[in-house]
Tab-separated table of C-alpha atoms in Angstrom:
chain	number	residue	atom	x	y	z
G	29	MET	CA	27.028	71.856	-4.593
G	30	THR	CA	24.037	70.951	-2.594
G	31	PRO	CA	24.836	70.635	1.075
G	32	THR	CA	23.758	67.403	2.831
G	33	LEU	CA	21.343	67.871	5.763
G	34	THR	CA	21.323	65.573	8.758
G	35	VAL	CA	19.498	65.546	12.053
G	36	SER	CA	21.419	63.760	14.906
G	37	ASP	CA	19.595	60.956	16.875
G	38	ASP	CA	19.955	63.126	20.171
G	39	VAL	CA	17.837	65.709	18.462
G	40	ARG	CA	15.346	63.212	17.216
G	41	THR	CA	15.035	61.880	20.773
G	42	LEU	CA	14.536	65.297	22.147
G	43	ALA	CA	11.866	66.186	19.564
G	44	PRO	CA	10.491	62.970	17.836
G	45	GLY	CA	7.822	64.977	16.000
G	46	PHE	CA	10.276	67.379	14.263
G	47	THR	CA	10.326	67.723	10.518
G	48	TYR	CA	11.797	70.056	8.001
G	49	LEU	CA	11.471	71.063	4.455
G	50	ALA	CA	14.324	72.522	2.252
G	51	VAL	CA	14.040	74.768	-0.676
G	52	GLU	CA	17.048	75.117	-2.815
G	53	ALA	CA	17.522	77.979	-5.187
G	54	ARG	CA	20.235	78.828	-7.644
G	55	GLY	CA	20.580	81.953	-9.932
G	56	LEU	CA	18.700	84.292	-7.572
G	57	VAL	CA	18.754	88.041	-7.834
G	58	ASN	CA	18.885	89.731	-4.483
G	59	GLY	CA	19.172	93.398	-3.579
G	60	GLU	CA	17.911	96.052	-1.212
G	61	SER	CA	14.290	95.760	0.025
G	62	ASN	CA	11.781	97.106	-2.496
G	63	GLU	CA	8.134	97.609	-2.926
G	64	ASP	CA	7.575	93.947	-3.895
G	65	SER	CA	9.209	92.486	-0.846
G	66	SER	CA	7.769	95.182	1.284
G	67	ALA	CA	4.181	94.237	0.062
G	68	LEU	CA	4.889	90.526	0.909
G	69	LEU	CA	5.831	91.499	4.532
G	70	ASP	CA	2.627	93.671	4.780
G	71	ASP	CA	0.572	90.875	3.559
G	72	ALA	CA	2.084	88.479	5.915
G	73	THR	CA	1.335	90.657	8.832
G	74	ARG	CA	-2.296	90.917	7.809
G	75	ARG	CA	-2.439	87.139	7.633
G	76	LEU	CA	-0.954	86.825	11.043
G	77	VAL	CA	-3.555	89.147	12.572
G	78	ALA	CA	-6.314	87.094	11.106
G	79	ARG	CA	-4.671	83.749	12.090
G	80	LEU	CA	-4.253	84.900	15.687
G	81	ASP	CA	-7.611	86.265	15.995
G	82	GLY	CA	-6.786	88.355	19.176
G	83	ARG	CA	-4.481	85.767	20.590
G	84	ALA	CA	-0.718	86.367	21.437
G	85	PRO	CA	1.705	84.700	19.246
G	86	HIS	CA	2.769	82.224	21.960
G	87	GLU	CA	-0.844	81.043	22.272
G	88	ASP	CA	-0.645	79.529	18.823
G	89	PRO	CA	-0.246	75.767	19.120
G	90	HIS	CA	2.800	75.569	16.928
G	91	VAL	CA	4.557	78.363	18.584
G	92	ALA	CA	3.669	76.727	21.979
G	93	ALA	CA	5.240	73.483	20.786
G	94	TRP	CA	8.453	75.281	19.866
G	95	ARG	CA	8.423	76.936	23.473
G	96	ASP	CA	8.171	73.458	24.900
G	97	THR	CA	11.037	72.087	22.829
G	98	TYR	CA	13.289	75.079	23.672
G	99	THR	CA	12.593	74.300	27.485
G	100	ALA	CA	13.477	70.639	26.818
G	101	PHE	CA	17.060	71.545	25.838
G	102	GLY	CA	17.490	74.072	28.474
G	103	ALA	CA	16.686	77.448	26.716
G	104	LYS	CA	14.423	79.956	28.202
G	105	PRO	CA	11.667	80.562	25.541
G	106	SER	CA	10.573	83.949	26.967
G	107	ARG	CA	14.042	85.209	26.764
G	108	THR	CA	15.308	83.356	23.531
G	109	ARG	CA	12.273	83.015	21.389
G	110	ASN	CA	12.303	80.876	18.290
G	111	SER	CA	12.451	82.863	15.092
G	112	ALA	CA	8.867	82.522	14.130
G	113	GLU	CA	7.529	83.872	17.493
G	114	ALA	CA	10.105	86.740	17.590
G	115	LEU	CA	9.078	87.825	14.135
G	116	ALA	CA	5.390	87.540	14.920
G	117	ARG	CA	5.848	89.687	18.006
G	118	ARG	CA	7.663	92.338	15.971
G	119	ALA	CA	5.055	92.250	13.275
G	120	LEU	CA	2.392	93.208	15.744
G	121	THR	CA	4.323	96.261	17.016
G	122	ASP	CA	3.963	99.837	15.711
G	123	ALA	CA	7.503	99.433	14.094
G	124	GLY	CA	6.382	96.388	12.184
G	125	LEU	CA	8.677	93.937	10.362
G	126	PRO	CA	12.202	94.971	9.455
G	127	ARG	CA	13.121	95.409	5.780
G	128	ILE	CA	16.576	93.581	5.332
G	129	ASN	CA	16.899	92.689	1.729
G	130	VAL	CA	14.697	91.025	-0.806
G	131	LEU	CA	15.539	87.422	-0.031
G	132	VAL	CA	15.367	87.867	3.731
G	133	ASP	CA	12.145	89.848	3.468
G	134	LEU	CA	10.770	86.979	1.349
G	135	TYR	CA	11.351	84.203	3.831
G	136	ASN	CA	10.482	86.371	6.820
G	137	ALA	CA	7.060	86.923	5.169
G	138	ILE	CA	6.641	83.167	4.827
G	139	SER	CA	7.590	82.703	8.531
G	140	VAL	CA	5.202	85.254	9.748
G	141	ALA	CA	2.233	84.239	7.430
G	142	HIS	CA	2.507	80.563	8.466
G	143	LEU	CA	3.936	81.019	11.961
G	144	ILE	CA	6.900	78.597	11.196
G	145	PRO	CA	10.597	79.100	11.641
G	146	VAL	CA	12.254	79.827	8.316
G	147	GLY	CA	15.984	80.285	7.751
G	148	GLY	CA	17.914	81.109	4.679
G	149	GLU	CA	21.646	80.267	4.072
G	150	ASP	CA	23.938	81.307	1.366
G	151	THR	CA	24.997	77.902	0.029
G	152	ASP	CA	28.227	79.300	-1.379
G	153	ARG	CA	29.337	80.104	2.199
G	154	ILE	CA	28.422	76.768	3.718
G	155	LYS	CA	31.339	74.426	4.278
G	156	GLY	CA	30.594	70.760	3.900
G	157	ALA	CA	27.497	69.078	5.355
G	158	MET	CA	24.945	70.864	7.569
G	159	ARG	CA	23.892	69.096	10.777
G	160	LEU	CA	21.326	69.696	13.586
G	161	VAL	CA	23.001	68.404	16.615
G	162	ARG	CA	23.355	68.977	20.351
G	163	SER	CA	26.395	71.156	20.954
G	164	THR	CA	29.548	70.202	22.733
G	165	GLY	CA	30.005	73.810	23.730
G	166	GLN	CA	33.206	74.143	21.754
G	167	GLU	CA	31.832	75.027	18.237
G	168	PRO	CA	32.627	78.634	17.087
G	169	PHE	CA	29.746	80.865	16.278
G	170	ARG	CA	30.434	84.038	14.315
G	171	THR	CA	28.094	86.813	15.297
G	172	VAL	CA	28.062	90.541	15.945
G	173	ALA	CA	28.410	92.029	19.384
G	174	GLY	CA	28.692	95.876	19.943
G	175	GLY	CA	28.712	96.437	16.279
G	176	GLU	CA	31.670	94.312	15.478
G	177	GLU	CA	32.045	90.664	14.484
G	178	ALA	CA	32.810	88.345	17.494
G	179	VAL	CA	33.083	84.527	18.082
G	180	GLU	CA	30.939	82.943	20.682
G	181	HIS	CA	30.322	79.407	21.634
G	182	PRO	CA	26.942	77.807	22.276
G	183	GLU	CA	26.132	76.204	25.517
G	184	ALA	CA	26.744	72.400	25.959
G	185	GLY	CA	23.679	70.534	25.044
G	186	GLU	CA	22.034	73.520	22.978
G	187	VAL	CA	20.685	72.440	19.771
G	188	VAL	CA	22.413	74.040	16.824
G	189	TRP	CA	22.719	73.883	13.072
G	190	CYS	CA	26.374	73.559	12.125
G	191	ASP	CA	28.675	72.912	9.189
G	192	ASP	CA	32.267	72.005	9.064
G	193	GLU	CA	33.451	75.393	10.013
G	194	GLY	CA	31.163	75.919	13.020
G	195	VAL	CA	27.670	76.912	14.155
G	196	THR	CA	25.405	78.593	11.546
G	197	CYS	CA	22.484	79.122	13.778
G	198	ARG	CA	22.116	78.875	17.590
G	199	ARG	CA	19.392	77.453	19.774
G	200	TRP	CA	17.909	75.574	16.913
G	201	ASN	CA	16.395	78.661	14.973
G	202	TRP	CA	16.975	81.563	17.369
G	203	ARG	CA	20.013	83.428	15.987
G	204	GLN	CA	21.716	83.097	12.702
G	205	GLY	CA	25.498	83.621	12.343
G	206	VAL	CA	26.961	86.185	9.957
G	207	ARG	CA	29.027	83.804	7.994
G	208	THR	CA	26.274	82.124	6.095
G	209	ARG	CA	23.618	84.786	6.251
G	210	LEU	CA	21.912	85.996	2.858
G	211	THR	CA	23.463	89.320	1.719
G	212	GLU	CA	22.540	91.455	-1.281
G	213	GLU	CA	25.310	89.614	-3.233
G	214	SER	CA	23.990	86.083	-2.546
G	215	VAL	CA	22.860	84.163	-5.632
G	216	ASN	CA	22.507	80.656	-4.341
G	217	ALA	CA	20.540	79.791	-1.315
G	218	LEU	CA	19.105	77.097	1.048
G	219	PHE	CA	15.908	77.874	2.839
G	220	LEU	CA	14.910	75.648	5.674
G	221	LEU	CA	11.298	75.461	7.018
G	222	GLU	CA	10.956	73.699	10.421
G	223	ALA	CA	8.021	72.276	12.065
G	224	LEU	CA	6.731	70.286	15.102
G	225	ALA	CA	3.369	68.742	15.827
G	226	PRO	CA	0.594	69.822	15.603
G	227	MET	CA	1.662	71.499	12.238
G	228	THR	CA	0.877	68.973	9.639
G	229	ILE	CA	3.057	67.813	6.649
G	230	GLY	CA	0.511	69.315	4.446
G	231	GLU	CA	0.740	72.725	6.177
G	232	LEU	CA	4.525	72.534	5.972
G	233	GLU	CA	4.439	71.698	2.198
G	234	ALA	CA	2.000	74.592	1.499
G	235	ALA	CA	4.481	76.985	3.217
G	236	GLY	CA	7.433	75.559	1.114
G	237	ALA	CA	5.296	75.797	-2.107
G	238	GLU	CA	4.495	79.497	-1.363
G	239	LEU	CA	8.246	80.251	-0.722
G	240	ALA	CA	9.146	78.532	-4.001
G	241	ALA	CA	6.574	80.507	-5.865
G	242	SER	CA	7.639	83.807	-4.424
G	243	LEU	CA	11.269	82.969	-5.262
G	244	GLU	CA	10.326	82.305	-8.838
G	245	LYS	CA	8.342	85.481	-9.219
G	246	LEU	CA	11.017	87.757	-7.719
G	247	SER	CA	13.869	85.898	-9.449
G	248	PRO	CA	12.703	84.760	-12.860
G	249	GLY	CA	14.883	82.101	-14.356
G	250	ALA	CA	16.166	80.771	-10.791
G	251	GLN	CA	16.341	77.041	-10.524
G	252	ILE	CA	14.084	76.129	-7.569
G	253	THR	CA	13.974	72.669	-5.994
G	254	VAL	CA	11.794	71.668	-3.108
G	255	ARG	CA	13.072	68.788	-0.954
G	256	THR	CA	10.277	66.707	0.596
G	257	PRO	CA	9.789	67.007	4.513
G	258	GLU	CA	12.324	64.954	6.434
């Protein structure tokens, strides 16, 4: 079943220019990182370097907009960076981008190449509707601490994605929970591409189209649906 996605009025007020695009995929084939997924990450890093042209990631206008939005809901953007900036900074180090699994590598490559936060959720693990809200501070968030699973709670007022069972991603797109993350056994997924001005709808749709094309190439026969920006 396709999960319903909603954005609360409080979040719309905080970031009136926010929009997102959803890519739904069923019948995917995931597995360990391979030559194809690694090549996508290497190409994304080359595209990032060309895009930045000597600048730091936080100097990109879209990344700067996310920093301003993080500050608006009380997060410290230099300590808890949005996912696009965090990946971009890692891509520029000697260690380079991590290799996780095919699907995660794929959406990380799109994030780095387009400097846009992208998340992937296992739709078989999502419980009910997904909502982008400002937290009460009581919602459970399953994560890993000290190598073991643990339950944390977001700060009151923090922007979080959640479903009926709890938080799926903290601080908007900073840290994903372990419950709904994509594993090598995942076959059905929902990918969210999130944008703020000055990124245009056309740029957001181009990133979504590239993600859909990569999914079709790496998982022939998968059913891919792109939901228009909201």
